[in-house]
Amino acid sequence: MSYPRFISRLCKHEQDAYETKVAAAEFYRLNRVPEQIERALNELFLHKPADLHGYLANYFTNLSTPPRINRLKGREVYDTRGQLSIEVEVFCIVRNMEKSMCSAAVSSHFGPEETSEDWKAKCQERADHVMTAVQWVNEPFNNMLQGQNPCDQSEVDQALSNFFMARYLEEKEIRDREKEMIPSPSESEVVLPSETPSKTKDKKSPDKGKKNSAEKPFPPAEPPEPVLPGSMAIGSVSLAVARTGAQLQGIPLYKYIAALKARETPAQFHIPIALVTLLSCGKASPGKLSLLEEVILIPKAGQRVKQIITMTLELQKEMMRIMNTSAKAGVVQSILHDSGAPGVSFERPEQPLDLITEACASLGLKLGTEIHLAVNCAARELIDYSKGRYEISTGVLKSPDELVDVYQSLNKKYPAVVAFINPFRTEDKEQWEKLNNLIGDTCALLLDISNESKAPPPPGVSGRILKHVHETTVSDLICIASERQGSVLMGTTCNEPCTYDSLSDIAVGLGLDYVKLGGLSGAERMTKYNRLVCIEEELDQQGILVSKEKHPPPLFAGKPQKESTAAGRALSEEA
């Protein structure tokens, strides 16, 4: 019987049912469903698993369409200092259903200091930046990344970077137009201000005028590169997508980043040495001393993270005991600093270093062998532009050349100090080079690149502290670490997201030698230390943990590198 005659004998309902069956059979055939089911059943019978349906679920999950980004959600959150920030959540279509995958937030250096006179204005400015970032995520980024493969990190980051660059150029064009509209001062208005101080000096004290004329001119501050409103959205989306890709592939974030960097998952991993902040004697600390923003412990290579934490806590307890029982003037225990370390009152830079030396001797720790020290000077915060001097302690002002002598003296008296971080402003290029020539063989000069302008770094810099902030993408971090391996370490900021431990994964995945996580207090820091411990134990259990041979002091050996590579340009752009 022919098909038309067969169909004609059926009622309308039977015809519809029959045609549906035929369409279904053709649909299954085209999509090879019977073949896959037959293969799944054969595999099921061969393995005879305890959970039959679980086995089938896993089998067909592997055949499902790769997940795609469906939407992003940006929202305002508060960082560890109670300032507004942004968090990004990624939603993907997984097996025909929308699923929340991962969320992430990155730090920001844009924000007011508590002592700032225009605190309210800067708080409002930060709020505007965060509002713009949330708007970027919820509108243009949603459209731009919808349907994107979350495991294609480079493509996602390129799209984000292109978007940022377009906005950056728009903002720059607006600023340039505003500058052109400002009328230039007349010639007389330029001359008179420069003449008046000169005459005043000559009238008041001719000798003092001669002394000042003999001094080197104080380089003016380079204009800071403005932070583009909304830039926090770039880094947050990039990290959230990276965490999503790692979760979808069923591997930890550090292995995912390592595979992105090396094009394949490495056979072995090492744990970066954790640099721990012991004390803080900066501007925010009570007491006169401001020069030592952080005194940082550098443990000997080969120690486990738990051992480093235990040793640091014992050392801090011994220092507190000595301070509490000391009769020396100006040595008192005080507040907890933003870095997570005790903020202590001192008058001279030698005092905290003497305290650490005494505590190490009391505990039998060999300072200069078992542990070394680094000092974060945060020099930019100490500058008094009206006097052209650094105020290293209350009432004690030093010129850049005099500060070179201070650092040289500390290096000579305390050979365990093997690194100075931000010892000068970047504008004091001559002093950077001079200090490196004097102590560079035994002490590294490190630059925190997150707060600097896009100008090339000064000569004498032997290492950089890289922070994941603003528009820095995961691909940017990989690029910098790849081309400057051995001269970059990861560091935290004071404005850390409270619950995220991704920094530890990033440092391990990038294969860095060092990571600076701050002091041993506060959930935002201890979460990262705990994550580092977890990664170390996991790698040890898998038999792929190795102890990497470290350079002897200084922290980063070798001559300072010139900014001639793509990594150098990226470093400048991320500053």
XYZ file of C-alpha atoms in Angstrom:
575
model
C 0.000 0.000 0.000
C 1.322 3.408 -0.950
C 1.954 6.096 1.646
C -0.823 8.436 0.344
C -3.401 5.604 0.401
C -2.259 4.601 3.923
C -2.607 8.150 5.208
C -5.987 8.613 3.574
C -7.428 5.690 5.540
C -6.486 7.330 8.855
C -8.566 9.870 10.680
C -7.211 13.376 11.202
C -5.998 12.604 14.731
C -4.226 9.400 13.635
C -2.657 11.229 10.690
C -1.207 13.911 12.988
C 0.153 11.288 15.392
C 1.749 9.285 12.598
C 3.359 12.336 11.001
C 4.731 13.365 14.423
C 6.321 9.933 14.829
C 7.895 10.134 11.390
C 9.247 13.641 12.121
C 10.601 12.482 15.464
C 12.347 9.495 13.909
C 13.944 11.753 11.295
C 14.977 14.257 13.986
C 16.616 11.513 16.091
C 18.306 10.043 13.022
C 19.786 13.366 11.929
C 21.097 14.006 15.447
C 22.359 10.419 15.835
C 20.376 9.954 19.039
C 19.780 6.176 18.635
C 23.527 5.626 18.060
C 24.475 7.585 21.178
C 21.862 5.809 23.306
C 23.029 2.417 22.062
C 26.649 3.351 22.821
C 25.696 4.651 26.275
C 23.855 1.437 27.107
C 26.782 -0.671 25.920
C 29.174 1.358 28.102
C 26.758 1.111 31.021
C 26.613 -2.669 30.753
C 30.386 -2.911 30.355
C 31.168 -0.887 33.496
C 28.109 -1.852 35.601
C 28.442 1.223 37.893
C 26.689 1.387 41.246
C 24.842 4.569 40.215
C 23.313 3.714 36.839
C 21.541 7.002 36.286
C 24.511 9.023 37.523
C 26.706 7.252 34.973
C 24.239 8.006 32.182
C 23.957 11.648 33.323
C 27.732 12.067 33.160
C 27.874 10.317 29.799
C 25.363 12.634 28.182
C 26.788 15.721 29.955
C 30.001 15.170 28.008
C 27.974 15.238 24.791
C 26.111 18.433 25.655
C 26.694 21.788 23.949
C 29.499 23.814 25.563
C 28.165 26.462 27.960
C 27.872 30.037 26.728
C 27.692 33.304 28.600
C 24.056 34.362 28.814
C 24.315 37.515 30.900
C 26.381 39.419 33.443
C 25.166 41.068 36.605
C 27.047 43.960 38.185
C 26.216 45.196 41.668
C 27.609 47.574 44.243
C 29.395 46.021 47.226
C 31.637 47.347 49.981
C 35.350 46.584 50.274
C 37.330 45.980 53.461
C 37.503 49.698 54.238
C 33.795 50.224 53.832
C 34.176 51.922 50.460
C 31.978 51.221 47.475
C 33.227 48.704 44.948
C 31.777 46.453 42.268
C 31.115 42.714 42.074
C 30.385 40.894 38.822
C 28.408 37.642 38.496
C 28.471 35.489 35.368
C 25.423 33.506 34.222
C 25.781 30.802 31.569
C 23.400 28.587 29.629
C 24.333 25.078 30.773
C 22.369 22.162 29.316
C 19.540 24.478 28.216
C 19.221 26.154 31.618
C 20.615 29.433 32.933
C 23.026 28.877 35.792
C 24.925 31.283 38.013
C 28.574 30.283 37.650
C 31.007 32.594 39.463
C 31.369 36.113 40.765
C 34.478 38.221 41.267
C 35.711 41.668 42.270
C 39.082 43.355 41.931
C 40.712 45.982 44.117
C 40.930 49.672 43.399
C 43.425 52.312 44.444
C 40.899 54.995 43.627
C 39.533 56.141 46.953
C 39.988 58.718 49.669
C 42.332 58.459 52.570
C 40.624 58.859 55.918
C 42.729 61.947 56.611
C 41.898 63.625 53.305
C 40.391 67.092 53.658
C 38.082 66.599 50.669
C 36.955 63.191 51.889
C 33.287 63.681 51.051
C 34.011 64.883 47.529
C 36.292 61.918 46.843
C 33.737 59.501 48.276
C 31.177 60.876 45.850
C 33.674 60.627 43.005
C 34.338 56.993 43.846
C 30.594 56.332 44.008
C 30.267 57.795 40.507
C 33.071 55.508 39.271
C 31.378 52.445 40.760
C 27.983 53.451 39.334
C 29.568 53.757 35.879
C 31.213 50.334 36.288
C 27.885 48.732 37.204
C 26.276 50.388 34.193
C 29.049 49.063 31.905
C 28.511 45.516 33.154
C 24.728 45.499 33.010
C 24.396 47.092 29.582
C 27.269 47.143 27.027
C 29.174 44.173 28.469
C 26.001 42.094 28.542
C 25.440 42.659 24.846
C 29.120 42.324 23.969
C 29.746 38.988 25.732
C 26.376 37.265 25.302
C 26.919 33.925 23.578
C 30.669 34.081 24.170
C 32.546 30.931 25.182
C 33.622 31.583 28.816
C 36.664 29.365 28.283
C 38.027 31.656 25.574
C 39.778 34.026 27.975
C 41.926 35.820 25.420
C 38.956 36.709 23.231
C 36.936 37.970 26.207
C 39.862 40.053 27.487
C 40.520 41.486 24.039
C 36.918 42.618 23.768
C 37.112 44.199 27.218
C 40.398 45.945 26.419
C 39.034 47.285 23.128
C 36.009 48.673 24.927
C 38.193 50.287 27.579
C 40.547 51.826 25.032
C 37.631 53.340 23.100
C 36.282 54.936 26.297
C 39.765 56.049 27.311
C 40.318 57.841 24.012
C 36.898 59.499 24.283
C 37.738 60.733 27.785
C 41.151 61.931 26.673
C 39.649 63.879 23.795
C 37.255 65.601 26.203
C 40.127 66.513 28.566
C 42.204 67.855 25.695
C 39.326 70.052 24.516
C 38.859 71.382 28.044
C 42.554 72.271 28.251
C 42.348 74.153 24.954
C 39.473 76.240 26.301
C 41.522 77.435 29.294
C 43.146 80.785 28.376
C 46.937 80.816 28.705
C 48.362 83.374 31.190
C 50.000 86.509 29.856
C 53.734 86.942 29.832
C 53.641 89.348 32.767
C 51.625 86.910 34.830
C 54.297 84.290 34.292
C 57.254 86.485 35.201
C 55.969 88.171 38.330
C 55.448 85.084 40.516
C 58.972 83.849 39.770
C 60.492 87.233 40.535
C 58.719 87.907 43.798
C 60.015 84.899 45.814
C 63.521 85.550 44.511
C 63.470 89.120 45.738
C 61.995 88.111 49.028
C 64.751 85.568 49.600
C 67.452 88.116 48.725
C 65.994 90.676 51.107
C 65.520 88.286 54.000
C 68.645 86.174 53.806
C 71.177 86.455 50.978
C 73.210 83.553 52.352
C 70.201 81.265 52.406
C 69.494 82.221 48.808
C 72.992 81.152 47.798
C 72.586 77.825 49.547
C 69.316 77.081 47.767
C 70.768 78.044 44.394
C 73.500 75.459 44.890
C 70.993 72.645 45.529
C 69.655 70.508 42.716
C 66.213 71.545 41.526
C 63.408 69.453 42.974
C 61.578 67.653 40.139
C 57.901 68.600 40.081
C 55.301 65.893 40.450
C 54.318 64.199 37.240
C 50.579 64.524 36.634
C 48.901 61.278 37.696
C 47.163 59.326 34.990
C 43.444 59.839 35.692
C 41.453 56.754 36.590
C 38.803 56.210 33.950
C 35.335 56.003 35.530
C 34.075 52.436 35.308
C 37.514 50.855 34.857
C 36.954 48.486 37.798
C 34.401 46.676 35.651
C 37.114 45.508 33.233
C 39.242 43.633 35.762
C 36.209 42.278 37.616
C 34.569 40.835 34.487
C 37.861 39.337 33.296
C 38.450 37.569 36.607
C 34.829 36.408 36.885
C 35.029 34.871 33.406
C 38.346 33.164 34.273
C 36.823 31.659 37.418
C 33.837 30.512 35.357
C 36.109 28.836 32.797
C 38.006 27.027 35.547
C 34.779 25.807 37.121
C 33.388 24.563 33.816
C 36.591 22.623 33.125
C 36.529 21.203 36.638
C 39.997 22.438 37.608
C 41.251 24.947 40.188
C 41.791 28.522 39.064
C 45.586 28.287 39.461
C 45.757 25.326 37.055
C 43.459 27.119 34.631
C 45.673 30.240 34.618
C 48.829 28.119 34.348
C 47.353 26.382 31.299
C 46.514 29.765 29.744
C 50.078 30.924 30.335
C 51.892 27.791 29.165
C 49.276 26.611 26.604
C 48.988 23.419 28.637
C 48.748 22.452 32.286
C 52.288 22.205 33.761
C 53.432 18.882 35.163
C 54.761 20.559 38.325
C 54.011 23.640 40.411
C 55.797 25.613 43.104
C 54.321 27.840 45.796
C 55.431 31.493 45.815
C 57.234 32.553 48.971
C 54.776 34.491 51.133
C 56.085 37.909 52.193
C 54.403 38.795 55.490
C 54.069 42.299 56.939
C 55.494 42.364 60.483
C 55.115 45.997 61.515
C 53.822 49.286 60.189
C 55.456 52.594 61.068
C 54.004 54.804 58.330
C 52.015 58.026 58.325
C 48.862 56.328 59.602
C 50.685 54.847 62.593
C 50.919 56.748 65.874
C 54.306 58.188 66.700
C 56.702 60.410 64.813
C 58.223 57.916 62.358
C 56.625 57.810 58.889
C 59.332 56.312 56.675
C 58.678 52.599 57.231
C 55.148 52.041 55.956
C 55.716 48.288 56.199
C 58.503 46.117 57.539
C 58.092 42.807 55.713
C 59.428 39.351 56.579
C 61.004 37.353 53.752
C 61.261 33.694 54.838
C 63.883 31.283 53.615
C 63.016 29.293 50.498
C 61.666 25.796 51.052
C 59.449 26.537 54.050
C 55.801 25.566 53.971
C 53.187 28.322 54.224
C 51.995 27.043 57.606
C 55.560 27.169 58.900
C 55.916 30.755 57.684
C 52.671 31.784 59.392
C 53.623 30.089 62.654
C 57.094 31.646 62.644
C 55.697 35.106 61.915
C 53.127 34.891 64.704
C 55.788 33.799 67.185
C 58.042 36.638 66.092
C 55.239 39.192 66.435
C 54.342 37.911 69.899
C 57.967 38.222 70.965
C 58.134 41.764 69.579
C 54.970 42.688 71.477
C 56.434 41.212 74.674
C 59.623 43.234 74.256
C 57.681 46.439 73.547
C 55.382 45.927 76.522
C 58.316 45.424 78.880
C 60.652 47.975 77.311
C 61.535 51.143 79.172
C 62.797 52.893 76.028
C 61.069 56.157 75.214
C 58.865 56.126 72.142
C 58.438 52.356 71.975
C 54.809 51.458 72.641
C 52.376 49.005 71.208
C 49.531 50.666 69.331
C 46.865 50.176 66.658
C 46.201 47.600 63.970
C 47.206 49.020 60.587
C 45.312 48.610 57.294
C 48.080 46.244 56.151
C 47.015 43.770 58.840
C 50.135 44.314 60.964
C 50.551 46.168 64.265
C 50.929 49.908 63.770
C 53.613 50.863 66.247
C 54.859 54.196 67.566
C 58.544 54.889 66.845
C 60.676 57.971 66.387
C 63.625 56.737 64.316
C 63.834 54.174 61.491
C 66.428 52.155 63.400
C 64.027 51.382 66.259
C 61.690 48.881 64.525
C 64.676 47.140 62.904
C 66.415 46.920 66.291
C 63.214 45.488 67.760
C 63.043 42.770 65.103
C 66.744 41.998 65.572
C 66.252 41.600 69.317
C 63.141 39.431 68.892
C 64.923 37.156 66.383
C 67.872 36.741 68.760
C 65.492 35.872 71.599
C 63.798 33.175 69.478
C 67.026 31.831 68.020
C 66.123 32.917 64.479
C 69.102 33.799 62.322
C 68.296 37.180 60.828
C 70.019 37.424 57.471
C 70.074 33.626 57.027
C 66.740 32.077 57.978
C 64.819 35.265 57.349
C 65.423 38.560 55.562
C 63.519 41.828 55.582
C 62.029 44.233 53.056
C 60.940 47.790 53.805
C 58.037 49.515 52.062
C 58.826 53.235 52.308
C 55.766 54.592 50.447
C 57.851 57.689 49.729
C 55.213 59.445 47.628
C 53.040 59.822 50.722
C 55.881 61.547 52.619
C 56.669 64.352 50.206
C 56.178 67.978 51.252
C 56.069 69.831 47.928
C 56.124 73.243 49.567
C 59.558 72.453 50.993
C 60.820 70.027 48.370
C 61.594 67.450 51.059
C 60.494 64.052 52.354
C 59.191 64.180 55.923
C 60.499 60.847 57.200
C 59.358 61.626 60.744
C 57.594 64.547 62.381
C 59.718 67.644 61.809
C 62.550 65.713 60.116
C 62.838 66.654 56.441
C 65.225 65.066 53.948
C 66.070 66.001 50.381
C 66.159 63.154 47.831
C 69.971 63.045 48.054
C 69.850 62.996 51.854
C 67.333 60.165 51.685
C 69.840 58.178 49.609
C 72.233 58.467 52.562
C 69.527 57.295 54.965
C 68.862 54.145 52.938
C 72.565 53.449 52.472
C 73.101 53.761 56.225
C 70.205 51.390 56.989
C 71.489 48.877 54.437
C 74.958 48.984 55.957
C 73.730 48.664 59.561
C 71.059 46.037 58.800
C 72.331 43.697 56.053
C 69.235 41.523 56.508
C 67.242 44.254 54.717
C 67.395 43.064 51.107
C 64.715 45.239 49.481
C 63.376 48.783 49.592
C 59.912 49.271 48.079
C 59.074 52.717 46.684
C 62.074 54.429 48.321
C 61.484 57.579 46.208
C 58.930 59.128 43.921
C 59.352 58.035 40.322
C 60.285 61.627 39.471
C 63.533 61.299 41.484
C 65.195 59.266 38.735
C 68.723 60.335 39.628
C 68.327 59.119 43.208
C 66.892 55.759 42.135
C 69.926 55.158 39.956
C 72.352 56.489 42.581
C 70.960 54.257 45.335
C 71.000 51.219 43.056
C 74.661 51.870 42.217
C 75.470 52.071 45.940
C 73.546 49.079 47.334
C 72.150 47.228 44.296
C 74.453 44.234 44.755
C 72.908 43.395 48.132
C 69.534 45.135 48.104
C 66.759 45.303 45.496
C 64.783 48.441 44.713
C 61.162 47.576 44.006
C 58.457 49.721 42.466
C 54.756 49.403 43.184
C 53.424 49.972 39.672
C 49.752 50.258 40.618
C 49.894 53.881 41.768
C 52.235 55.302 39.157
C 51.708 57.224 35.936
C 52.298 55.815 32.465
C 55.794 57.316 32.395
C 58.658 54.807 32.090
C 59.954 53.580 35.464
C 63.111 55.207 36.820
C 66.533 53.585 36.313
C 67.643 51.298 39.114
C 64.345 49.439 39.518
C 65.068 45.713 39.790
C 61.572 44.393 40.498
C 57.895 45.344 40.411
C 54.940 44.720 42.680
C 51.973 43.993 40.446
C 48.428 44.357 41.726
C 45.223 43.231 40.065
C 43.347 46.529 39.953
C 41.105 48.566 37.670
C 41.310 47.622 33.974
C 43.972 44.924 34.388
C 42.722 41.735 32.749
C 43.848 38.181 33.409
C 45.534 38.188 29.992
C 47.449 41.338 30.993
C 48.745 39.601 34.117
C 49.824 36.586 32.072
C 51.624 38.816 29.551
C 53.540 40.726 32.230
C 54.469 37.598 34.181
C 55.569 35.747 31.046
C 57.880 38.449 29.738
C 59.218 39.538 33.135
C 59.412 36.207 34.921
C 61.680 36.539 37.931
C 61.211 40.282 38.443
C 57.524 40.573 39.313
C 55.658 39.670 42.493
C 51.943 39.922 43.281
C 50.713 42.165 46.050
C 47.464 43.066 47.782
C 45.950 46.472 48.350
C 44.293 47.940 51.430
C 40.956 47.953 49.566
C 40.650 44.197 49.109
C 37.336 42.439 48.435
C 36.476 40.616 51.649
C 35.649 37.121 50.430
C 37.839 36.511 47.388
C 41.009 34.424 47.492
C 41.785 34.509 43.761
C 45.059 36.402 44.271
C 46.688 33.254 45.692
C 45.541 31.200 42.690
C 46.790 33.876 40.291
C 50.245 34.004 41.925
C 50.603 30.204 41.789
C 49.215 29.961 38.265
C 51.592 32.645 36.972
C 54.548 30.773 38.475
C 55.756 33.773 40.501
C 58.510 33.443 43.083
C 56.931 35.755 45.661
C 53.513 36.950 46.768
C 52.859 39.788 49.221
C 49.627 39.203 51.133
C 50.014 41.652 54.044
C 49.797 41.009 57.777
C 48.260 38.085 59.613
C 44.916 39.623 60.560
C 41.654 40.387 58.815
C 39.418 38.034 56.858
C 40.425 39.542 53.504
C 44.079 38.594 54.085
C 43.733 35.334 56.018
C 41.369 34.027 53.304
C 44.261 34.358 50.845
C 46.793 32.771 53.221
C 44.393 29.868 53.833
C 43.932 29.438 50.092
C 47.711 29.335 49.627
C 47.930 26.632 52.321
C 45.134 24.670 50.611
C 46.841 24.844 47.203
C 50.157 23.728 48.702
C 48.567 20.711 50.421
C 46.623 19.802 47.281
C 49.744 19.877 45.102
C 51.691 17.879 47.684
C 48.997 15.184 47.793
C 49.069 14.982 43.994
C 52.865 14.636 44.011
C 53.417 17.649 41.737
C 54.728 20.167 44.288
C 58.357 21.180 43.831
C 60.582 23.585 45.741
C 61.970 26.048 43.244
C 65.564 27.199 43.657
C 65.525 30.838 44.728
C 68.021 33.584 44.062
C 70.244 34.643 46.963
C 69.692 38.195 48.201
C 68.765 40.638 46.806
C 65.139 39.731 46.259
C 65.454 39.897 42.469
C 68.975 39.264 41.210
C 70.382 40.777 38.047
C 70.662 44.220 36.525
C 67.618 46.484 36.265
C 65.736 45.876 33.027
C 64.944 48.494 30.425
C 61.438 49.190 29.218
C 61.979 47.948 25.684
C 59.649 44.966 25.534
C 55.924 44.542 25.206
C 55.830 43.670 28.887
C 57.419 46.981 29.697
C 54.706 48.770 27.778
C 52.046 46.711 29.513
C 53.554 47.550 32.886
C 53.386 51.239 32.087
C 49.829 50.950 30.855
C 48.731 49.115 33.979
C 50.347 51.647 36.299
